[in-house]
Amino acid sequence: GNSVTQMEGPVTLSEEAFLTINCTYTATGYPSLFWYVQYPGEGLQLLLKATKADDKGSNKGFEATYRKETTSFHLEKGSVQVSDSAVYFCALRETGNQFYFGTGTSLTVIP
Amino acid sequence: GAVVSQHPSRVICKSGTSVKIECRSLDFQATTMFWYRQFPKQSLMLMATSNEGSKATYEQGVEKDKFLINHASLTLSTLTVTSAHPEDSSFYICSVDGGTDTQYFGPGTRLTVL
């Protein structure tokens, strides 16, 4: 079956630190992979996505590369800001439009 | 992307009562909406797929008589938790199907059943 495993939080970083949130997946076919972000009091928003192996999704300084050989889609950012504090969800979609989500990783960035 | 709202954002009810949660797509015609449930420190679990004008499709293990879904228009889907019990306490999230690889999410509703 399909599933997503992501790094447990919470994660606390100082401003300008490097961020990595690990995500691995299990899928029977060739899924599309996503990172969603949820700011306090708001709905999940698409941060970035990749639809095939070796694709790199990027947005707002965040990047993630679709690694089929390691079934991973780790989220990285070189220099985090306080405004990046949120919960981050890794997700996959295989057939139809059904999404499978990880458990979410809470990030707090302190000045 | 589409703006999706949910009402209420929080609700507390007594055991045995029913609670209705609304999901509105404010600027996008939503033929299909999804309802998710999220327990603390767990992932979002798809409960059902709601199709405008037809019956919802429920995921395995989700009681359709307990979680009633109505999608009567292209902008509104409702989830009614009937005869709620404390184990139904959770965070309920809806989303709008925006096409391939695209879903627009509501902010969620926190249900607490006493």
Tab-separated table of C-alpha atoms in Angstrom:
chain	number	residue	atom	x	y	z
A	1	GLY	CA	0.000	0.000	0.000
A	2	ASN	CA	0.845	3.668	0.005
A	3	SER	CA	2.289	5.432	3.006
A	4	VAL	CA	4.449	8.367	3.989
A	5	THR	CA	6.869	8.527	6.898
A	6	GLN	CA	8.304	11.815	7.962
A	7	MET	CA	10.605	12.982	10.665
A	8	GLU	CA	8.950	13.553	13.994
A	9	GLY	CA	9.130	16.934	15.542
A	10	PRO	CA	8.993	19.327	16.977
A	11	VAL	CA	12.003	20.976	15.406
A	12	THR	CA	13.373	24.208	16.840
A	13	LEU	CA	15.990	26.182	14.931
A	14	SER	CA	17.617	29.552	15.197
A	15	GLU	CA	17.034	32.040	12.422
A	16	GLU	CA	19.325	31.491	9.407
A	17	ALA	CA	19.963	27.848	10.345
A	18	PHE	CA	19.818	25.063	7.771
A	19	LEU	CA	16.656	22.989	7.733
A	20	THR	CA	16.134	19.380	6.737
A	21	ILE	CA	12.904	17.493	7.286
A	22	ASN	CA	13.155	13.871	6.192
A	23	CYS	CA	10.396	12.142	4.275
A	24	THR	CA	10.294	8.634	2.848
A	25	TYR	CA	7.455	6.937	1.085
A	26	THR	CA	6.074	3.572	0.092
A	27	ALA	CA	4.099	3.279	-3.117
A	28	THR	CA	3.195	0.550	-5.531
A	29	GLY	CA	3.626	2.673	-8.644
A	30	TYR	CA	4.984	6.089	-9.582
A	31	PRO	CA	3.517	8.687	-7.261
A	32	SER	CA	3.624	12.449	-7.320
A	33	LEU	CA	5.197	13.850	-4.156
A	34	PHE	CA	4.311	16.991	-2.251
A	35	TRP	CA	5.189	19.174	0.674
A	36	TYR	CA	2.356	21.103	2.267
A	37	VAL	CA	2.688	23.775	4.937
A	38	GLN	CA	0.136	24.738	7.550
A	39	TYR	CA	0.483	28.079	9.303
A	40	PRO	CA	-1.356	28.566	12.596
A	41	GLY	CA	-5.093	28.896	12.086
A	42	GLU	CA	-4.915	28.262	8.349
A	43	GLY	CA	-5.484	25.345	5.988
A	44	LEU	CA	-2.757	23.296	4.374
A	45	GLN	CA	-1.092	25.077	1.480
A	46	LEU	CA	0.948	23.484	-1.252
A	47	LEU	CA	4.610	24.395	-0.781
A	48	LEU	CA	6.182	22.406	-3.606
A	49	LYS	CA	5.789	19.233	-5.581
A	50	ALA	CA	7.598	16.833	-7.902
A	51	THR	CA	5.909	14.475	-10.290
A	52	LYS	CA	8.679	12.156	-11.418
A	53	ALA	CA	12.023	10.770	-10.352
A	54	ASP	CA	14.905	13.252	-10.113
A	55	ASP	CA	12.551	16.238	-10.337
A	56	LYS	CA	13.292	19.016	-7.883
A	57	GLY	CA	10.440	21.040	-6.468
A	58	SER	CA	11.254	24.469	-5.117
A	59	ASN	CA	9.409	27.434	-3.664
A	60	LYS	CA	10.175	30.250	-1.203
A	61	GLY	CA	13.729	28.971	-0.725
A	62	PHE	CA	12.578	25.440	0.079
A	63	GLU	CA	13.671	22.521	-2.081
A	64	ALA	CA	13.004	18.803	-2.277
A	65	THR	CA	14.259	16.254	-4.791
A	66	TYR	CA	12.307	13.152	-5.787
A	67	ARG	CA	14.708	10.264	-5.153
A	68	LYS	CA	13.267	7.029	-6.454
A	69	GLU	CA	16.289	4.954	-5.488
A	70	THR	CA	15.919	5.901	-1.826
A	71	THR	CA	12.145	6.538	-1.976
A	72	SER	CA	12.717	9.895	-0.354
A	73	PHE	CA	11.610	13.508	-0.731
A	74	HIS	CA	13.477	15.408	1.966
A	75	LEU	CA	12.642	19.078	2.471
A	76	GLU	CA	15.544	21.523	2.795
A	77	LYS	CA	16.051	25.225	3.224
A	78	GLY	CA	19.392	26.890	3.515
A	79	SER	CA	18.452	29.712	5.860
A	80	VAL	CA	15.178	29.627	7.789
A	81	GLN	CA	13.274	32.667	8.956
A	82	VAL	CA	10.899	33.183	11.848
A	83	SER	CA	8.059	33.351	9.325
A	84	ASP	CA	8.803	29.739	8.323
A	85	SER	CA	7.456	28.524	11.664
A	86	ALA	CA	4.629	26.150	10.748
A	87	VAL	CA	3.735	22.489	10.440
A	88	TYR	CA	5.073	20.750	7.343
A	89	PHE	CA	3.403	17.710	5.783
A	90	CYS	CA	4.894	15.357	3.237
A	91	ALA	CA	2.359	13.662	0.965
A	92	LEU	CA	2.033	11.456	-2.073
A	93	ARG	CA	-0.611	10.909	-4.713
A	94	GLU	CA	-0.642	7.826	-6.850
A	95	THR	CA	-3.899	7.054	-8.614
A	96	GLY	CA	-7.016	9.169	-8.606
A	97	ASN	CA	-6.701	12.288	-6.525
A	98	GLN	CA	-6.333	10.576	-3.168
A	99	PHE	CA	-3.483	11.925	-1.080
A	100	TYR	CA	-1.548	10.082	1.615
A	101	PHE	CA	-0.011	12.300	4.256
A	102	GLY	CA	2.770	12.000	6.770
A	103	THR	CA	2.197	12.916	10.397
A	104	GLY	CA	3.467	16.457	10.044
A	105	THR	CA	6.568	18.091	11.496
A	106	SER	CA	6.233	21.217	13.578
A	107	LEU	CA	8.975	23.781	12.986
A	108	THR	CA	9.659	26.719	15.267
A	109	VAL	CA	12.268	29.261	14.262
A	110	ILE	CA	13.533	31.528	17.002
A	111	PRO	CA	15.138	34.908	16.405
B	1	GLY	CA	-5.770	28.788	-5.545
B	2	ALA	CA	-9.256	28.344	-4.192
B	3	VAL	CA	-10.270	29.703	-0.808
B	4	VAL	CA	-11.923	27.102	1.394
B	5	SER	CA	-13.604	27.865	4.689
B	6	GLN	CA	-14.915	25.639	7.436
B	7	HIS	CA	-17.487	26.386	10.074
B	8	PRO	CA	-17.296	26.153	12.963
B	9	SER	CA	-13.592	26.268	13.677
B	10	ARG	CA	-14.139	24.718	17.090
B	11	VAL	CA	-17.094	22.934	18.603
B	12	ILE	CA	-17.702	21.257	21.933
B	13	CYS	CA	-20.715	19.026	22.336
B	14	LYS	CA	-22.179	16.521	24.726
B	15	SER	CA	-22.000	12.810	24.091
B	16	GLY	CA	-24.988	11.586	22.100
B	17	THR	CA	-25.637	14.808	20.228
B	18	SER	CA	-25.026	15.452	16.527
B	19	VAL	CA	-22.691	18.047	15.110
B	20	LYS	CA	-22.670	19.516	11.604
B	21	ILE	CA	-19.483	20.870	10.038
B	22	GLU	CA	-19.668	22.984	6.905
B	23	CYS	CA	-17.050	23.222	4.196
B	24	ARG	CA	-17.419	26.031	1.688
B	25	SER	CA	-15.491	26.698	-1.485
B	26	LEU	CA	-15.637	30.469	-1.753
B	27	ASP	CA	-14.320	31.049	-5.255
B	28	PHE	CA	-14.119	27.663	-6.956
B	29	GLN	CA	-16.802	25.303	-8.154
B	30	ALA	CA	-16.115	22.116	-6.298
B	31	THR	CA	-17.497	19.034	-7.965
B	32	THR	CA	-15.477	16.917	-5.583
B	33	MET	CA	-14.522	17.568	-1.990
B	34	PHE	CA	-12.659	15.405	0.487
B	35	TRP	CA	-13.073	14.972	4.239
B	36	TYR	CA	-10.087	14.083	6.404
B	37	ARG	CA	-9.650	13.346	10.064
B	38	GLN	CA	-6.499	14.023	12.017
B	39	PHE	CA	-5.643	12.662	15.448
B	40	PRO	CA	-2.920	14.318	17.506
B	41	LYS	CA	0.539	13.541	16.139
B	42	GLN	CA	-0.942	11.425	13.376
B	43	SER	CA	-1.364	11.985	9.678
B	44	LEU	CA	-4.475	13.172	7.920
B	45	MET	CA	-6.656	10.161	7.179
B	46	LEU	CA	-9.080	10.357	4.284
B	47	MET	CA	-12.597	9.604	5.494
B	48	ALA	CA	-14.657	10.091	2.374
B	49	THR	CA	-14.878	11.642	-1.050
B	50	SER	CA	-17.870	13.903	-1.495
B	51	ASN	CA	-19.330	14.321	-4.993
B	52	GLU	CA	-21.811	17.076	-5.800
B	53	GLY	CA	-25.257	15.687	-6.352
B	54	SER	CA	-24.427	12.102	-5.533
B	55	LYS	CA	-23.611	9.874	-2.596
B	56	ALA	CA	-20.263	10.135	-0.924
B	57	THR	CA	-17.663	7.410	-1.232
B	58	TYR	CA	-16.399	6.293	2.157
B	59	GLU	CA	-13.013	4.797	2.953
B	60	GLN	CA	-12.811	1.386	4.494
B	61	GLY	CA	-13.564	1.437	8.184
B	62	VAL	CA	-15.478	4.718	8.136
B	63	GLU	CA	-19.093	4.341	9.258
B	64	LYS	CA	-21.286	6.051	6.693
B	65	ASP	CA	-24.261	6.141	9.063
B	66	LYS	CA	-22.196	7.906	11.682
B	67	PHE	CA	-20.470	10.413	9.429
B	68	LEU	CA	-23.151	11.756	7.118
B	69	ILE	CA	-21.914	13.734	4.155
B	70	ASN	CA	-24.060	15.960	1.991
B	71	HIS	CA	-22.732	17.795	-1.067
B	72	ALA	CA	-25.807	19.561	-2.362
B	73	SER	CA	-24.112	22.372	-4.268
B	74	LEU	CA	-20.832	23.179	-5.969
B	75	THR	CA	-19.793	25.359	-3.061
B	76	LEU	CA	-20.907	23.476	0.025
B	77	SER	CA	-20.315	20.089	1.574
B	78	THR	CA	-21.379	19.188	5.094
B	79	LEU	CA	-20.195	16.501	7.465
B	80	THR	CA	-22.554	15.544	10.274
B	81	VAL	CA	-21.187	13.488	13.128
B	82	THR	CA	-24.242	11.707	14.488
B	83	SER	CA	-24.589	10.565	18.086
B	84	ALA	CA	-21.099	11.789	18.828
B	85	HIS	CA	-18.962	10.070	21.437
B	86	PRO	CA	-15.671	11.103	23.047
B	87	GLU	CA	-13.724	8.897	20.630
B	88	ASP	CA	-15.029	11.058	17.785
B	89	SER	CA	-13.103	14.005	19.177
B	90	SER	CA	-10.649	14.968	16.489
B	91	PHE	CA	-9.613	17.563	13.948
B	92	TYR	CA	-11.721	17.400	10.784
B	93	ILE	CA	-10.371	18.926	7.586
B	94	CYS	CA	-12.024	19.309	4.211
B	95	SER	CA	-10.429	19.948	0.864
B	96	VAL	CA	-11.583	20.844	-2.624
B	97	ASP	CA	-10.437	18.890	-5.641
B	98	GLY	CA	-8.760	21.399	-7.918
B	99	GLY	CA	-7.703	18.908	-10.579
B	100	THR	CA	-4.748	16.581	-10.987
B	101	ASP	CA	-2.315	16.902	-8.095
B	102	THR	CA	-4.234	19.845	-6.675
B	103	GLN	CA	-6.291	20.083	-3.522
B	104	TYR	CA	-7.251	23.218	-1.637
B	105	PHE	CA	-7.644	22.726	2.089
B	106	GLY	CA	-9.867	24.308	4.682
B	107	PRO	CA	-8.471	25.413	8.052
B	108	GLY	CA	-10.055	22.517	9.905
B	109	THR	CA	-12.621	22.077	12.668
B	110	ARG	CA	-11.684	20.937	16.155
B	111	LEU	CA	-14.429	18.726	17.599
B	112	THR	CA	-14.437	17.904	21.294
B	113	VAL	CA	-17.087	15.534	22.591
B	114	LEU	CA	-17.574	15.546	26.345
